[in-house]
């Protein structure tokens, strides 16, 4: 079953057609990378799936349910951004727990989910620290932990590694790959970095000027002339 279906989705900003009809079904557990140069429409498409941007035409379904008119919080998705936007005054535990607290999840359940995520991300020793006491990589892992504990139908990544230095970027790429192999969460990942696309993607959607230029596995995309 496809978990995120994007059906003939279009977006105009006034006279500017930013997205000119994209069709793609992201399968259950699939890691789909949206790749393309700056301005091609990647983040607009991601933001429409997230519900942060209205859609001009077409339909988006998550978990078989059309979400066009749903608020972001009702879409069963979790986003990971490039600026991790952690709450500086909260501990790592509270940063990860926050999204569950505001949804009224019981305390014992929150504890269990955060502990599990912390174990997977090797953050167990840092739960009582504040973000300022963590390295960049650890902060990025907390940001991912915050998404994981929600147990969403899909993860949306908006260039999460683009602010990191080269060494950390490589580390985090490996980390995301490891997480994906372990958790198999349906993911839509936006990047302009071909190495990220090659190493992370099950399939790549190459965008150019608001259209899907190619869709295929990394090998298919890179072997094409
Ligand atoms: P990418 O993420 O690939 O860099 P974007 O989705 O940010 O591309 O932008 C796609 C196109 O839509 C660009 O031409 C951009 O200038 C335009 N665009 C994006 N957001 C807006 C907006 N809020 N108002 C007007 N134009 C926008
Ligand atoms: P990024 O490339 O990291 O996505 P951008 O600078 O393209 O960041 O966009 C940042 C914000 O500005 C987004 O909310 C986007 O929708 C908006 N934006 C992008 N292009 C335009 C534009 N031409 N006019 C108005 N808003 C825009």
PDB file of C-alpha atoms and ligand atoms in Angstrom:
ATOM      1  CA  UNK A   1       0.000   0.000   0.000  1.00  0.00           C
ATOM      2  CA  UNK A   2       1.293   3.438  -0.887  1.00  0.00           C
ATOM      3  CA  UNK A   3       1.520   5.665   2.145  1.00  0.00           C
ATOM      4  CA  UNK A   4       1.984   9.041   0.500  1.00  0.00           C
ATOM      5  CA  UNK A   5       0.223   9.584  -2.818  1.00  0.00           C
ATOM      6  CA  UNK A   6       0.783  12.751  -4.779  1.00  0.00           C
ATOM      7  CA  UNK A   7      -1.710  12.951  -7.623  1.00  0.00           C
ATOM      8  CA  UNK A   8      -1.327  15.588 -10.311  1.00  0.00           C
ATOM      9  CA  UNK A   9      -0.369  18.152  -7.702  1.00  0.00           C
ATOM     10  CA  UNK A  10       0.058  21.718  -8.873  1.00  0.00           C
ATOM     11  CA  UNK A  11       1.057  24.994  -7.250  1.00  0.00           C
ATOM     12  CA  UNK A  12       0.988  28.542  -8.541  1.00  0.00           C
ATOM     13  CA  UNK A  13       2.198  31.696  -6.871  1.00  0.00           C
ATOM     14  CA  UNK A  14       0.203  34.259  -8.773  1.00  0.00           C
ATOM     15  CA  UNK A  15       1.248  33.828 -12.397  1.00  0.00           C
ATOM     16  CA  UNK A  16       4.253  31.661 -11.468  1.00  0.00           C
ATOM     17  CA  UNK A  17       3.659  27.914 -11.820  1.00  0.00           C
ATOM     18  CA  UNK A  18       6.065  26.457  -9.261  1.00  0.00           C
ATOM     19  CA  UNK A  19       4.729  22.868  -9.531  1.00  0.00           C
ATOM     20  CA  UNK A  20       3.259  21.813 -12.854  1.00  0.00           C
ATOM     21  CA  UNK A  21       1.620  18.481 -12.115  1.00  0.00           C
ATOM     22  CA  UNK A  22       3.560  15.886 -10.129  1.00  0.00           C
ATOM     23  CA  UNK A  23       2.425  12.258  -9.790  1.00  0.00           C
ATOM     24  CA  UNK A  24       4.213   9.889  -7.450  1.00  0.00           C
ATOM     25  CA  UNK A  25       3.166   7.228  -4.954  1.00  0.00           C
ATOM     26  CA  UNK A  26       5.616   6.625  -2.131  1.00  0.00           C
ATOM     27  CA  UNK A  27       5.270   3.026  -1.014  1.00  0.00           C
ATOM     28  CA  UNK A  28       4.963   1.847   2.534  1.00  0.00           C
ATOM     29  CA  UNK A  29       8.464   1.970   4.032  1.00  0.00           C
ATOM     30  CA  UNK A  30      10.019   3.528   0.950  1.00  0.00           C
ATOM     31  CA  UNK A  31      12.640   6.294   1.137  1.00  0.00           C
ATOM     32  CA  UNK A  32      11.963   8.698  -1.721  1.00  0.00           C
ATOM     33  CA  UNK A  33      14.417  11.498  -2.395  1.00  0.00           C
ATOM     34  CA  UNK A  34      13.357  14.672  -4.195  1.00  0.00           C
ATOM     35  CA  UNK A  35      16.451  15.885  -5.984  1.00  0.00           C
ATOM     36  CA  UNK A  36      16.970  18.970  -8.081  1.00  0.00           C
ATOM     37  CA  UNK A  37      18.569  22.395  -8.310  1.00  0.00           C
ATOM     38  CA  UNK A  38      17.577  25.345  -6.174  1.00  0.00           C
ATOM     39  CA  UNK A  39      14.237  26.793  -7.241  1.00  0.00           C
ATOM     40  CA  UNK A  40      12.934  23.620  -8.957  1.00  0.00           C
ATOM     41  CA  UNK A  41      10.091  23.281  -6.470  1.00  0.00           C
ATOM     42  CA  UNK A  42      11.326  20.627  -4.028  1.00  0.00           C
ATOM     43  CA  UNK A  43      10.464  22.391  -0.812  1.00  0.00           C
ATOM     44  CA  UNK A  44       7.174  23.656  -2.191  1.00  0.00           C
ATOM     45  CA  UNK A  45       6.139  20.058  -2.893  1.00  0.00           C
ATOM     46  CA  UNK A  46       7.304  18.876   0.534  1.00  0.00           C
ATOM     47  CA  UNK A  47       5.524  21.759   2.230  1.00  0.00           C
ATOM     48  CA  UNK A  48       2.306  20.898   0.424  1.00  0.00           C
ATOM     49  CA  UNK A  49       2.536  17.307   1.682  1.00  0.00           C
ATOM     50  CA  UNK A  50       3.142  18.712   5.169  1.00  0.00           C
ATOM     51  CA  UNK A  51       0.184  21.066   4.871  1.00  0.00           C
ATOM     52  CA  UNK A  52       2.339  24.160   5.355  1.00  0.00           C
ATOM     53  CA  UNK A  53       1.470  25.372   1.887  1.00  0.00           C
ATOM     54  CA  UNK A  54      -1.920  25.271   0.194  1.00  0.00           C
ATOM     55  CA  UNK A  55      -2.268  23.341  -3.055  1.00  0.00           C
ATOM     56  CA  UNK A  56      -3.538  24.849  -6.271  1.00  0.00           C
ATOM     57  CA  UNK A  57      -4.643  21.573  -7.861  1.00  0.00           C
ATOM     58  CA  UNK A  58      -4.567  17.816  -7.491  1.00  0.00           C
ATOM     59  CA  UNK A  59      -4.721  15.608  -4.448  1.00  0.00           C
ATOM     60  CA  UNK A  60      -2.467  14.378  -1.656  1.00  0.00           C
ATOM     61  CA  UNK A  61      -3.293  11.238   0.343  1.00  0.00           C
ATOM     62  CA  UNK A  62      -1.427   9.974   3.400  1.00  0.00           C
ATOM     63  CA  UNK A  63      -2.187   6.462   4.627  1.00  0.00           C
ATOM     64  CA  UNK A  64      -5.014   6.238   2.084  1.00  0.00           C
ATOM     65  CA  UNK A  65      -6.725   9.374   3.373  1.00  0.00           C
ATOM     66  CA  UNK A  66      -6.973  12.566   1.329  1.00  0.00           C
ATOM     67  CA  UNK A  67      -5.390  15.327   3.413  1.00  0.00           C
ATOM     68  CA  UNK A  68      -5.803  18.379   1.162  1.00  0.00           C
ATOM     69  CA  UNK A  69      -7.871  20.210   3.720  1.00  0.00           C
ATOM     70  CA  UNK A  70      -6.227  18.940   6.888  1.00  0.00           C
ATOM     71  CA  UNK A  71      -4.007  21.002   9.160  1.00  0.00           C
ATOM     72  CA  UNK A  72      -0.363  19.879   9.456  1.00  0.00           C
ATOM     73  CA  UNK A  73      -0.995  18.497  12.940  1.00  0.00           C
ATOM     74  CA  UNK A  74      -3.769  16.236  11.645  1.00  0.00           C
ATOM     75  CA  UNK A  75      -1.736  14.670   8.832  1.00  0.00           C
ATOM     76  CA  UNK A  76       0.136  11.962  10.742  1.00  0.00           C
ATOM     77  CA  UNK A  77       3.526  13.169   9.487  1.00  0.00           C
ATOM     78  CA  UNK A  78       6.683  14.363  11.214  1.00  0.00           C
ATOM     79  CA  UNK A  79       9.137  16.873   9.792  1.00  0.00           C
ATOM     80  CA  UNK A  80      12.908  17.115  10.187  1.00  0.00           C
ATOM     81  CA  UNK A  81      14.341  20.517   9.264  1.00  0.00           C
ATOM     82  CA  UNK A  82      17.858  21.798   8.636  1.00  0.00           C
ATOM     83  CA  UNK A  83      17.776  24.101  11.655  1.00  0.00           C
ATOM     84  CA  UNK A  84      16.843  21.605  14.309  1.00  0.00           C
ATOM     85  CA  UNK A  85      14.751  24.158  16.223  1.00  0.00           C
ATOM     86  CA  UNK A  86      15.176  22.449  19.575  1.00  0.00           C
ATOM     87  CA  UNK A  87      13.805  24.219  22.624  1.00  0.00           C
ATOM     88  CA  UNK A  88      16.947  25.573  24.320  1.00  0.00           C
ATOM     89  CA  UNK A  89      15.489  25.696  27.822  1.00  0.00           C
ATOM     90  CA  UNK A  90      14.259  22.093  27.752  1.00  0.00           C
ATOM     91  CA  UNK A  91      16.211  18.906  28.346  1.00  0.00           C
ATOM     92  CA  UNK A  92      16.732  16.368  25.582  1.00  0.00           C
ATOM     93  CA  UNK A  93      14.006  14.228  27.139  1.00  0.00           C
ATOM     94  CA  UNK A  94      11.529  17.106  27.191  1.00  0.00           C
ATOM     95  CA  UNK A  95      12.430  18.128  23.664  1.00  0.00           C
ATOM     96  CA  UNK A  96      11.604  14.631  22.475  1.00  0.00           C
ATOM     97  CA  UNK A  97       8.522  14.325  24.676  1.00  0.00           C
ATOM     98  CA  UNK A  98       6.988  17.705  23.879  1.00  0.00           C
ATOM     99  CA  UNK A  99       5.065  16.706  20.763  1.00  0.00           C
ATOM    100  CA  UNK A 100       3.563  13.752  22.602  1.00  0.00           C
ATOM    101  CA  UNK A 101       2.619  15.813  25.668  1.00  0.00           C
ATOM    102  CA  UNK A 102       0.655  18.336  23.623  1.00  0.00           C
ATOM    103  CA  UNK A 103      -1.189  15.441  22.008  1.00  0.00           C
ATOM    104  CA  UNK A 104      -2.240  14.133  25.400  1.00  0.00           C
ATOM    105  CA  UNK A 105      -0.292  10.855  25.259  1.00  0.00           C
ATOM    106  CA  UNK A 106      -0.078   9.290  28.761  1.00  0.00           C
ATOM    107  CA  UNK A 107       3.162   9.802  30.689  1.00  0.00           C
ATOM    108  CA  UNK A 108       4.163   6.134  30.858  1.00  0.00           C
ATOM    109  CA  UNK A 109       3.686   5.800  27.111  1.00  0.00           C
ATOM    110  CA  UNK A 110       5.788   8.935  26.553  1.00  0.00           C
ATOM    111  CA  UNK A 111       8.565   7.568  28.752  1.00  0.00           C
ATOM    112  CA  UNK A 112       8.555   4.273  26.849  1.00  0.00           C
ATOM    113  CA  UNK A 113       8.647   5.874  23.419  1.00  0.00           C
ATOM    114  CA  UNK A 114      11.375   8.382  24.308  1.00  0.00           C
ATOM    115  CA  UNK A 115      13.513   5.673  25.916  1.00  0.00           C
ATOM    116  CA  UNK A 116      13.164   3.485  22.839  1.00  0.00           C
ATOM    117  CA  UNK A 117      14.065   6.328  20.469  1.00  0.00           C
ATOM    118  CA  UNK A 118      16.994   7.324  22.691  1.00  0.00           C
ATOM    119  CA  UNK A 119      18.284   3.758  22.591  1.00  0.00           C
ATOM    120  CA  UNK A 120      18.066   3.576  18.798  1.00  0.00           C
ATOM    121  CA  UNK A 121      19.775   6.967  18.467  1.00  0.00           C
ATOM    122  CA  UNK A 122      22.312   6.314  21.238  1.00  0.00           C
ATOM    123  CA  UNK A 123      21.120   9.332  23.180  1.00  0.00           C
ATOM    124  CA  UNK A 124      20.370   7.502  26.419  1.00  0.00           C
ATOM    125  CA  UNK A 125      23.196   9.208  28.319  1.00  0.00           C
ATOM    126  CA  UNK A 126      22.123  12.684  27.246  1.00  0.00           C
ATOM    127  CA  UNK A 127      18.455  12.761  28.198  1.00  0.00           C
ATOM    128  CA  UNK A 128      18.925  15.242  31.038  1.00  0.00           C
ATOM    129  CA  UNK A 129      21.188  17.610  29.093  1.00  0.00           C
ATOM    130  CA  UNK A 130      20.149  20.778  27.345  1.00  0.00           C
ATOM    131  CA  UNK A 131      20.763  21.358  23.631  1.00  0.00           C
ATOM    132  CA  UNK A 132      23.604  23.803  24.343  1.00  0.00           C
ATOM    133  CA  UNK A 133      25.495  20.931  26.007  1.00  0.00           C
ATOM    134  CA  UNK A 134      25.360  18.742  22.919  1.00  0.00           C
ATOM    135  CA  UNK A 135      27.416  18.496  19.754  1.00  0.00           C
ATOM    136  CA  UNK A 136      25.863  19.360  16.406  1.00  0.00           C
ATOM    137  CA  UNK A 137      25.417  15.701  15.527  1.00  0.00           C
ATOM    138  CA  UNK A 138      23.770  14.941  18.853  1.00  0.00           C
ATOM    139  CA  UNK A 139      21.352  17.833  18.362  1.00  0.00           C
ATOM    140  CA  UNK A 140      20.445  16.575  14.934  1.00  0.00           C
ATOM    141  CA  UNK A 141      19.775  13.152  16.475  1.00  0.00           C
ATOM    142  CA  UNK A 142      17.501  14.736  19.079  1.00  0.00           C
ATOM    143  CA  UNK A 143      15.605  16.386  16.231  1.00  0.00           C
ATOM    144  CA  UNK A 144      15.187  12.995  14.629  1.00  0.00           C
ATOM    145  CA  UNK A 145      14.189  11.478  17.962  1.00  0.00           C
ATOM    146  CA  UNK A 146      11.437  14.031  18.244  1.00  0.00           C
ATOM    147  CA  UNK A 147      10.096  12.850  14.911  1.00  0.00           C
ATOM    148  CA  UNK A 148      10.491   9.129  15.645  1.00  0.00           C
ATOM    149  CA  UNK A 149       8.580   9.188  18.949  1.00  0.00           C
ATOM    150  CA  UNK A 150       5.506  10.450  17.134  1.00  0.00           C
ATOM    151  CA  UNK A 151       5.396   7.147  15.178  1.00  0.00           C
ATOM    152  CA  UNK A 152       4.062   8.979  12.127  1.00  0.00           C
ATOM    153  CA  UNK A 153       2.846   7.454   8.870  1.00  0.00           C
ATOM    154  CA  UNK A 154       5.591   9.399   7.095  1.00  0.00           C
ATOM    155  CA  UNK A 155       8.757  11.399   7.710  1.00  0.00           C
ATOM    156  CA  UNK A 156       9.360  14.581   5.751  1.00  0.00           C
ATOM    157  CA  UNK A 157      12.954  15.798   5.576  1.00  0.00           C
ATOM    158  CA  UNK A 158      13.701  19.300   4.307  1.00  0.00           C
ATOM    159  CA  UNK A 159      17.437  19.379   3.561  1.00  0.00           C
ATOM    160  CA  UNK A 160      18.202  18.345   7.152  1.00  0.00           C
ATOM    161  CA  UNK A 161      21.956  18.156   6.574  1.00  0.00           C
ATOM    162  CA  UNK A 162      22.563  21.273   4.527  1.00  0.00           C
ATOM    163  CA  UNK A 163      23.785  23.417   7.444  1.00  0.00           C
ATOM    164  CA  UNK A 164      26.325  20.891   8.697  1.00  0.00           C
ATOM    165  CA  UNK A 165      30.035  20.791   7.943  1.00  0.00           C
ATOM    166  CA  UNK A 166      31.240  18.071   5.574  1.00  0.00           C
ATOM    167  CA  UNK A 167      32.361  15.640   8.265  1.00  0.00           C
ATOM    168  CA  UNK A 168      29.146  15.855  10.243  1.00  0.00           C
ATOM    169  CA  UNK A 169      27.088  15.672   7.080  1.00  0.00           C
ATOM    170  CA  UNK A 170      28.702  12.345   6.232  1.00  0.00           C
ATOM    171  CA  UNK A 171      28.158  11.060   9.774  1.00  0.00           C
ATOM    172  CA  UNK A 172      24.510  12.050   9.775  1.00  0.00           C
ATOM    173  CA  UNK A 173      23.943  10.558   6.360  1.00  0.00           C
ATOM    174  CA  UNK A 174      25.195   7.233   7.668  1.00  0.00           C
ATOM    175  CA  UNK A 175      23.012   7.683  10.744  1.00  0.00           C
ATOM    176  CA  UNK A 176      19.875   8.331   8.691  1.00  0.00           C
ATOM    177  CA  UNK A 177      20.673   5.306   6.523  1.00  0.00           C
ATOM    178  CA  UNK A 178      21.039   3.142   9.621  1.00  0.00           C
ATOM    179  CA  UNK A 179      17.745   4.430  11.017  1.00  0.00           C
ATOM    180  CA  UNK A 180      15.979   3.801   7.761  1.00  0.00           C
ATOM    181  CA  UNK A 181      17.290   0.240   7.531  1.00  0.00           C
ATOM    182  CA  UNK A 182      16.083  -0.359  11.063  1.00  0.00           C
ATOM    183  CA  UNK A 183      12.765   1.496  11.130  1.00  0.00           C
ATOM    184  CA  UNK A 184      11.601   1.498   7.495  1.00  0.00           C
ATOM    185  CA  UNK A 185       9.447   4.583   7.862  1.00  0.00           C
ATOM    186  CA  UNK A 186       7.959   5.974   4.667  1.00  0.00           C
ATOM    187  CA  UNK A 187      10.076   9.035   3.926  1.00  0.00           C
ATOM    188  CA  UNK A 188      10.135  11.989   1.590  1.00  0.00           C
ATOM    189  CA  UNK A 189      13.574  13.605   1.647  1.00  0.00           C
ATOM    190  CA  UNK A 190      14.437  16.871  -0.100  1.00  0.00           C
ATOM    191  CA  UNK A 191      18.019  17.586  -1.117  1.00  0.00           C
ATOM    192  CA  UNK A 192      20.131  19.090  -3.877  1.00  0.00           C
ATOM    193  CA  UNK A 193      23.039  16.800  -2.898  1.00  0.00           C
ATOM    194  CA  UNK A 194      23.552  13.888  -5.294  1.00  0.00           C
ATOM    195  CA  UNK A 195      25.594  11.864  -2.821  1.00  0.00           C
ATOM    196  CA  UNK A 196      22.786  12.041  -0.276  1.00  0.00           C
ATOM    197  CA  UNK A 197      20.305  11.007  -2.931  1.00  0.00           C
ATOM    198  CA  UNK A 198      22.491   8.108  -4.109  1.00  0.00           C
ATOM    199  CA  UNK A 199      23.153   6.692  -0.661  1.00  0.00           C
ATOM    200  CA  UNK A 200      19.772   7.186   0.990  1.00  0.00           C
ATOM    201  CA  UNK A 201      17.150   6.722  -1.701  1.00  0.00           C
ATOM    202  CA  UNK A 202      15.156   3.673  -2.628  1.00  0.00           C
ATOM    203  CA  UNK A 203      13.953   5.841  -5.495  1.00  0.00           C
ATOM    204  CA  UNK A 204      14.835   9.335  -6.635  1.00  0.00           C
ATOM    205  CA  UNK A 205      12.451  11.828  -8.172  1.00  0.00           C
ATOM    206  CA  UNK A 206      14.495  14.328 -10.143  1.00  0.00           C
ATOM    207  CA  UNK A 207      12.712  17.649 -10.401  1.00  0.00           C
ATOM    208  CA  UNK A 208      13.349  20.474 -12.802  1.00  0.00           C
ATOM    209  CA  UNK A 209      11.289  23.640 -13.169  1.00  0.00           C
ATOM    210  CA  UNK A 210       8.327  22.156 -11.333  1.00  0.00           C
ATOM    211  CA  UNK A 211       8.069  18.891 -13.265  1.00  0.00           C
ATOM    212  CA  UNK A 212       9.273  15.338 -12.579  1.00  0.00           C
ATOM    213  CA  UNK A 213      12.119  14.822 -15.009  1.00  0.00           C
ATOM    214  CA  UNK A 214      12.970  11.257 -13.953  1.00  0.00           C
ATOM    215  CA  UNK A 215      11.785   8.734 -11.389  1.00  0.00           C
ATOM    216  CA  UNK A 216      13.836   5.643 -10.622  1.00  0.00           C
ATOM    217  CA  UNK A 217      16.281   3.846  -8.387  1.00  0.00           C
ATOM    218  CA  UNK A 218      19.652   5.569  -7.914  1.00  0.00           C
ATOM    219  CA  UNK A 219      21.181   3.233 -10.504  1.00  0.00           C
ATOM    220  CA  UNK A 220      18.459   3.917 -13.038  1.00  0.00           C
ATOM    221  CA  UNK A 221      18.742   7.659 -12.539  1.00  0.00           C
ATOM    222  CA  UNK A 222      22.528   7.803 -12.764  1.00  0.00           C
ATOM    223  CA  UNK A 223      22.958   5.344 -15.614  1.00  0.00           C
ATOM    224  CA  UNK A 224      20.694   7.334 -17.853  1.00  0.00           C
ATOM    225  CA  UNK A 225      22.616   9.537 -20.318  1.00  0.00           C
TER     226      UNK A 225
HETATM  227  P1  LIG B   1      13.529  24.496  -4.125  1.00  0.00           P
HETATM  228  O1  LIG B   1      13.052  23.957  -2.825  1.00  0.00           O
HETATM  229  O2  LIG B   1      13.724  23.427  -5.150  1.00  0.00           O
HETATM  230  O3  LIG B   1      14.722  25.366  -3.976  1.00  0.00           O
HETATM  231  P2  LIG B   1      11.161  26.111  -3.976  1.00  0.00           P
HETATM  232  O4  LIG B   1      10.083  25.107  -3.783  1.00  0.00           O
HETATM  233  O5  LIG B   1      11.642  26.839  -2.782  1.00  0.00           O
HETATM  234  O6  LIG B   1      12.372  25.403  -4.732  1.00  0.00           O
HETATM  235  O7  LIG B   1      10.701  27.186  -5.048  1.00  0.00           O
HETATM  236  C1  LIG B   1      10.126  26.830  -6.300  1.00  0.00           C
HETATM  237  C2  LIG B   1       9.745  28.070  -7.057  1.00  0.00           C
HETATM  238  O8  LIG B   1       8.638  28.699  -6.427  1.00  0.00           O
HETATM  239  C3  LIG B   1      10.834  29.128  -7.105  1.00  0.00           C
HETATM  240  O9  LIG B   1      10.734  29.765  -8.358  1.00  0.00           O
HETATM  241  C4  LIG B   1      10.481  30.059  -5.966  1.00  0.00           C
HETATM  242  O10 LIG B   1      10.950  31.361  -6.174  1.00  0.00           O
HETATM  243  C5  LIG B   1       8.953  30.021  -6.020  1.00  0.00           C
HETATM  244  N1  LIG B   1       8.343  30.248  -4.695  1.00  0.00           N
HETATM  245  C6  LIG B   1       8.502  29.465  -3.597  1.00  0.00           C
HETATM  246  N2  LIG B   1       7.805  29.956  -2.567  1.00  0.00           N
HETATM  247  C7  LIG B   1       7.208  31.078  -3.025  1.00  0.00           C
HETATM  248  C8  LIG B   1       6.346  32.054  -2.434  1.00  0.00           C
HETATM  249  N3  LIG B   1       5.943  31.946  -1.159  1.00  0.00           N
HETATM  250  N4  LIG B   1       5.916  33.066  -3.205  1.00  0.00           N
HETATM  251  C9  LIG B   1       6.291  33.160  -4.493  1.00  0.00           C
HETATM  252  N5  LIG B   1       7.110  32.297  -5.106  1.00  0.00           N
HETATM  253  C10 LIG B   1       7.563  31.268  -4.392  1.00  0.00           C
HETATM  254  P1  LIG B   2      15.051  27.108   0.767  1.00  0.00           P
HETATM  255  O1  LIG B   2      15.805  27.198  -0.524  1.00  0.00           O
HETATM  256  O2  LIG B   2      15.879  26.743   1.943  1.00  0.00           O
HETATM  257  O3  LIG B   2      13.774  26.321   0.636  1.00  0.00           O
HETATM  258  P2  LIG B   2      13.999  29.686   0.203  1.00  0.00           P
HETATM  259  O4  LIG B   2      14.832  30.882   0.451  1.00  0.00           O
HETATM  260  O5  LIG B   2      13.789  29.164  -1.176  1.00  0.00           O
HETATM  261  O6  LIG B   2      14.570  28.563   1.148  1.00  0.00           O
HETATM  262  O7  LIG B   2      12.558  29.925   0.816  1.00  0.00           O
HETATM  263  C1  LIG B   2      12.363  30.355   2.122  1.00  0.00           C
HETATM  264  C2  LIG B   2      10.914  30.817   2.268  1.00  0.00           C
HETATM  265  O8  LIG B   2      10.643  31.878   1.348  1.00  0.00           O
HETATM  266  C3  LIG B   2       9.905  29.724   1.962  1.00  0.00           C
HETATM  267  O9  LIG B   2       8.837  29.843   2.872  1.00  0.00           O
HETATM  268  C4  LIG B   2       9.436  30.024   0.553  1.00  0.00           C
HETATM  269  O10 LIG B   2       8.094  29.602   0.358  1.00  0.00           O
HETATM  270  C5  LIG B   2       9.565  31.529   0.489  1.00  0.00           C
HETATM  271  N1  LIG B   2       9.916  31.980  -0.861  1.00  0.00           N
HETATM  272  C6  LIG B   2      10.779  31.402  -1.730  1.00  0.00           C
HETATM  273  N2  LIG B   2      10.829  32.061  -2.890  1.00  0.00           N
HETATM  274  C7  LIG B   2       9.973  33.096  -2.762  1.00  0.00           C
HETATM  275  C8  LIG B   2       9.558  34.153  -3.626  1.00  0.00           C
HETATM  276  N3  LIG B   2      10.018  34.284  -4.884  1.00  0.00           N
HETATM  277  N4  LIG B   2       8.669  35.040  -3.150  1.00  0.00           N
HETATM  278  C9  LIG B   2       8.195  34.933  -1.929  1.00  0.00           C
HETATM  279  N5  LIG B   2       8.522  33.947  -1.060  1.00  0.00           N
HETATM  280  C10 LIG B   2       9.394  33.048  -1.482  1.00  0.00           C
END
